[in-house]
Amino acid sequence: MRSCAVRIVLLGAPGSGKGTQGERLAARLGVPHIASGELLRAHVAAQTELGLEVAAGLARGDLVPDDVVLAVVGEAIVAAAESGGYILDGFPRTRAQAERAHELALERGLDADAAVYLSLDDDIARQRLAGRAEGGRVDDADAEVIEHRLQLFHDNMRPILDYYDGLGILVTVDASQSVAVITETILAALAPLAREDA
Ligand code: AP5
Ligand code: MG
């Protein structure tokens, strides 16, 4: 498989398709998919010290503190970036996380090439999450928790979008389209960025 040294941040509401597109893009571009929520849920499942610390917050749909998330994803991002690139899903979630990640990456010359915002109407997001609830994610099971996750997304996302827009790397994609069309739209937008030097 062709491998491209491309570093992409996927942004979007709960249910916007970050995980779905993250997996597909990672497979197509030959870089790891790093999902902050998946890494945190793995800690909870393994009952690590960190997992025990964050479990209740995850179940309530709260954001995990910035320092904790950085500890969980920071090493994975640097390792992936140094070995060819990454698709980052679910991070950053706050402007502070975005700024901290940018500083760390700049120190290593490994900053993101593009931030892809999967733009989706809340009602469609609600339907998708309700449809997934049987899949077993504790934060999908309760409508109030889903509303809380959506509210936190709206509270935090605008400054993050402004931040990446200011860096000139924001790409917005209509996430109400089919899974396949979204993937192709993102790949087309990224085509000028992909470097075959990984
Ligand atoms: P996280 O795991 O990141 O969850 P989320 O943002 O709530 O998003 P989801 O994973 O629910 O949705 P998604 O966008 O990945 O969509 P998906 O592809 O699954 O975070 C969970 C928690 O961890 C947070 O609440 C917080 O507590 C903590 N956390 C994580 N990162 C953090 C951070 N950086 N800082 C602080 N706390 C953090 O798709 C959803 C469904 O829709 C699926 O069933 C899928 O099959 C379907 N679907 C996808 N695309 C389409 C399409 N185009 N058409 C039709 N159906 C589709
Ligand atoms: Mg996800």
Coordinates of C-alpha atoms and ligand atoms in Angstrom, one line a residue:
M1 CA 0.0 0.0 0.0
R2 CA 1.2 3.5 -0.8
S3 CA 2.1 5.4 2.3
C4 CA 1.8 9.1 2.6
A5 CA 3.4 11.3 5.2
V6 CA 0.2 13.2 5.9
R7 CA -0.8 14.5 9.3
I8 CA -4.6 15.1 9.6
V9 CA -6.8 16.2 12.5
L10 CA -10.5 15.1 12.2
L11 CA -12.9 17.4 14.0
G12 CA -16.6 17.1 14.4
A13 CA -19.6 16.5 16.7
P14 CA -20.3 13.2 18.4
G15 CA -21.7 11.0 15.6
S16 CA -20.2 13.1 12.8
G17 CA -18.1 10.1 11.6
K18 CA -14.6 10.9 12.9
G19 CA -14.1 7.2 13.8
T20 CA -15.6 5.9 10.6
Q21 CA -13.6 8.2 8.4
G22 CA -10.5 7.9 10.6
E23 CA -10.3 4.2 9.9
R24 CA -10.9 4.5 6.2
L25 CA -8.4 7.3 5.7
A26 CA -5.8 5.5 7.8
A27 CA -6.2 2.4 5.6
R28 CA -6.1 4.4 2.4
L29 CA -3.1 6.6 3.4
G30 CA -1.2 3.9 5.3
V31 CA -0.8 5.9 8.5
P32 CA -2.1 5.1 12.0
H33 CA -5.6 6.2 13.2
I34 CA -5.2 7.6 16.7
A35 CA -8.6 8.1 18.4
S36 CA -8.4 9.8 21.8
G37 CA -11.8 8.3 22.9
E38 CA -10.7 4.8 21.9
L39 CA -7.5 5.2 23.9
L40 CA -9.4 6.4 26.9
R41 CA -11.9 3.6 26.7
A42 CA -9.1 1.1 26.5
H43 CA -7.7 2.5 29.8
V44 CA -11.2 2.1 31.4
A45 CA -11.5 -1.5 30.1
A46 CA -8.1 -2.4 31.4
Q47 CA -8.8 -0.7 34.7
T48 CA -5.6 1.2 34.7
E49 CA -5.1 3.9 37.2
L50 CA -5.9 6.5 34.5
G51 CA -8.9 4.4 33.4
L52 CA -10.3 4.4 36.9
E53 CA -9.8 8.1 37.2
V54 CA -11.6 9.0 34.0
A55 CA -14.4 6.3 33.9
A56 CA -17.1 8.3 35.6
G57 CA -16.5 11.4 33.5
L58 CA -16.6 9.4 30.3
A59 CA -19.9 7.8 31.3
R60 CA -21.3 11.3 32.0
G61 CA -20.1 12.6 28.6
D62 CA -17.8 15.1 30.3
L63 CA -14.5 16.1 28.8
V64 CA -11.4 14.5 30.4
P65 CA -9.0 17.2 31.7
D66 CA -6.5 18.5 29.1
D67 CA -3.4 17.2 30.9
V68 CA -4.8 13.6 31.1
V69 CA -5.7 13.6 27.4
L70 CA -2.3 14.9 26.5
A71 CA -0.6 12.2 28.5
V72 CA -2.7 9.6 26.7
V73 CA -2.4 10.8 23.1
G74 CA 0.8 12.8 23.1
E75 CA 3.3 9.9 22.8
A76 CA 1.2 8.2 20.2
I77 CA 1.0 11.3 18.1
V78 CA 4.8 12.0 18.2
A79 CA 5.6 8.3 17.5
A80 CA 3.2 8.2 14.5
A81 CA 4.3 11.6 13.2
E82 CA 8.0 10.5 13.3
S83 CA 7.3 7.3 11.4
G84 CA 5.2 8.8 8.6
G85 CA 2.0 10.5 9.7
Y86 CA -1.3 10.1 11.5
I87 CA -5.1 10.5 11.4
L88 CA -6.0 12.0 14.7
D89 CA -9.7 11.7 15.8
G90 CA -11.2 13.3 18.9
F91 CA -8.2 15.5 19.7
P92 CA -8.0 18.5 20.2
R93 CA -11.3 19.1 22.0
T94 CA -10.4 22.5 23.5
R95 CA -8.5 25.5 22.2
A96 CA -5.9 24.8 24.9
Q97 CA -5.4 21.3 23.6
A98 CA -5.0 22.6 20.1
E99 CA -2.4 25.2 21.1
R100 CA -0.5 22.7 23.2
A101 CA -0.5 20.1 20.4
H102 CA 0.7 22.8 17.9
E103 CA 3.6 23.8 20.2
L104 CA 4.7 20.2 20.8
A105 CA 4.5 19.4 17.1
L106 CA 6.3 22.6 16.0
E107 CA 9.2 21.7 18.3
R108 CA 9.6 18.6 16.2
G109 CA 8.6 20.0 12.8
L110 CA 5.6 17.7 12.8
D111 CA 2.6 19.9 12.8
A112 CA -0.8 18.9 11.2
D113 CA -1.1 19.4 7.5
A114 CA -4.9 19.7 7.6
A115 CA -7.8 19.9 10.0
V116 CA -10.9 18.3 8.5
Y117 CA -14.1 19.5 10.0
L118 CA -17.0 17.0 9.5
S119 CA -19.9 19.4 9.6
L120 CA -23.3 17.8 10.7
D121 CA -26.7 18.8 11.8
D122 CA -27.3 17.9 15.5
D123 CA -30.5 15.9 14.6
I124 CA -28.6 13.6 12.3
A125 CA -25.9 13.2 14.9
R126 CA -28.5 12.2 17.5
Q127 CA -30.1 9.7 15.1
R128 CA -26.7 8.1 14.4
L129 CA -25.7 7.8 18.0
A130 CA -29.1 6.4 19.0
G131 CA -28.6 3.9 16.2
R132 CA -25.3 2.9 17.6
A133 CA -26.4 2.7 21.2
E134 CA -26.9 -1.1 21.1
G135 CA -23.2 -1.4 20.2
G136 CA -22.4 -0.9 23.9
R137 CA -20.8 2.5 24.4
V138 CA -21.9 3.7 27.8
D139 CA -22.1 7.3 26.7
D140 CA -24.5 6.5 23.9
A141 CA -27.1 4.8 26.1
D142 CA -28.7 7.9 27.6
A143 CA -30.3 10.7 25.7
E144 CA -29.2 13.2 28.3
V145 CA -25.6 12.2 28.0
I146 CA -25.8 12.5 24.2
E147 CA -27.2 16.1 24.7
H148 CA -24.4 16.9 27.1
R149 CA -21.8 15.7 24.6
L150 CA -23.3 17.8 21.8
Q151 CA -23.5 20.8 24.1
L152 CA -19.8 20.5 25.0
F153 CA -19.0 20.1 21.4
H154 CA -20.8 23.4 20.6
D155 CA -19.2 25.2 23.6
N156 CA -15.7 24.3 22.5
M157 CA -15.5 23.8 18.7
R158 CA -15.8 27.4 17.4
P159 CA -12.5 28.6 18.9
I160 CA -10.8 25.4 17.6
L161 CA -12.2 25.9 14.1
D162 CA -11.0 29.6 14.2
Y163 CA -7.6 28.4 15.3
Y164 CA -7.1 26.0 12.4
D165 CA -8.6 28.5 10.0
G166 CA -6.1 31.0 11.2
L167 CA -3.3 28.5 10.4
G168 CA -4.8 28.2 6.9
I169 CA -5.3 24.4 7.2
L170 CA -9.1 24.1 7.8
V171 CA -11.1 22.0 5.4
T172 CA -14.9 21.7 6.0
V173 CA -16.8 18.7 4.6
D174 CA -20.5 18.0 4.6
A175 CA -20.8 15.0 6.9
S176 CA -24.4 14.2 6.0
Q177 CA -23.2 12.6 2.7
S178 CA -22.6 8.8 2.4
V179 CA -19.5 7.4 4.1
A180 CA -17.8 6.7 0.7
V181 CA -18.5 10.1 -0.7
I182 CA -17.1 11.8 2.4
T183 CA -13.9 9.7 2.2
E184 CA -13.4 10.6 -1.4
T185 CA -14.1 14.3 -0.7
I186 CA -11.5 14.4 2.0
L187 CA -8.9 12.6 -0.1
A188 CA -9.5 15.0 -2.9
A189 CA -9.0 18.0 -0.6
L190 CA -5.9 16.4 0.8
A191 CA -4.3 15.3 -2.5
P192 CA -2.1 18.4 -2.8
L193 CA -0.7 17.6 0.7
A194 CA 0.2 14.0 0.5
R195 CA 4.0 13.4 0.4
E196 CA 5.2 10.0 -0.7
D197 CA 8.3 10.2 1.4
A198 CA 7.2 8.0 4.3
Ligands
AP5_1 P1 -15.0 10.1 21.4 O1 -14.7 8.7 21.4 O2 -14.1 11.0 20.6 O3 -16.5 10.3 21.0 P2 -17.3 11.5 20.3 O4 -16.6 12.7 19.9 O5 -18.5 11.7 21.1 O6 -17.7 10.9 18.9 P3 -18.2 9.5 18.5 O7 -17.1 8.5 18.6 O8 -19.4 9.2 19.2 O9 -18.6 9.7 17.0 P4 -17.7 9.8 15.7 O10 -17.6 11.2 15.2 O11 -16.4 9.0 15.9 O12 -18.7 9.0 14.7 P5 -18.7 7.5 14.2 O13 -17.7 7.3 13.1 O14 -18.5 6.6 15.4 O15 -14.9 10.7 22.8 C1 -15.6 10.0 23.9 C2 -15.4 10.7 25.2 O16 -14.0 10.6 25.5 C3 -15.7 12.2 25.3 O17 -17.0 12.4 25.6 C4 -14.7 12.6 26.4 O18 -15.3 12.2 27.6 C5 -13.5 11.8 26.1 N1 -12.5 12.4 25.3 C6 -12.1 12.0 24.1 N2 -11.2 12.8 23.5 C7 -11.1 13.8 24.4 C8 -10.3 15.0 24.4 N3 -9.4 15.3 23.4 N4 -10.4 15.9 25.5 C9 -11.2 15.6 26.5 N5 -12.0 14.5 26.6 C10 -11.9 13.6 25.5 O19 -20.1 7.4 13.6 C11 -21.3 7.4 14.5 C12 -22.3 6.4 13.9 O20 -22.8 6.9 12.7 C13 -21.8 5.0 13.6 O21 -22.8 4.1 13.9 C14 -21.5 5.0 12.1 O22 -21.6 3.8 11.6 C15 -22.5 6.0 11.6 N6 -22.0 6.8 10.5 C16 -20.8 7.4 10.4 N7 -20.7 8.1 9.2 C17 -21.9 8.0 8.6 C18 -22.5 8.5 7.4 N8 -21.8 9.3 6.5 N9 -23.8 8.2 7.1 C19 -24.5 7.4 7.9 N10 -24.1 6.8 9.1 C20 -22.8 7.1 9.4
MG2 MG -15.5 8.1 17.5

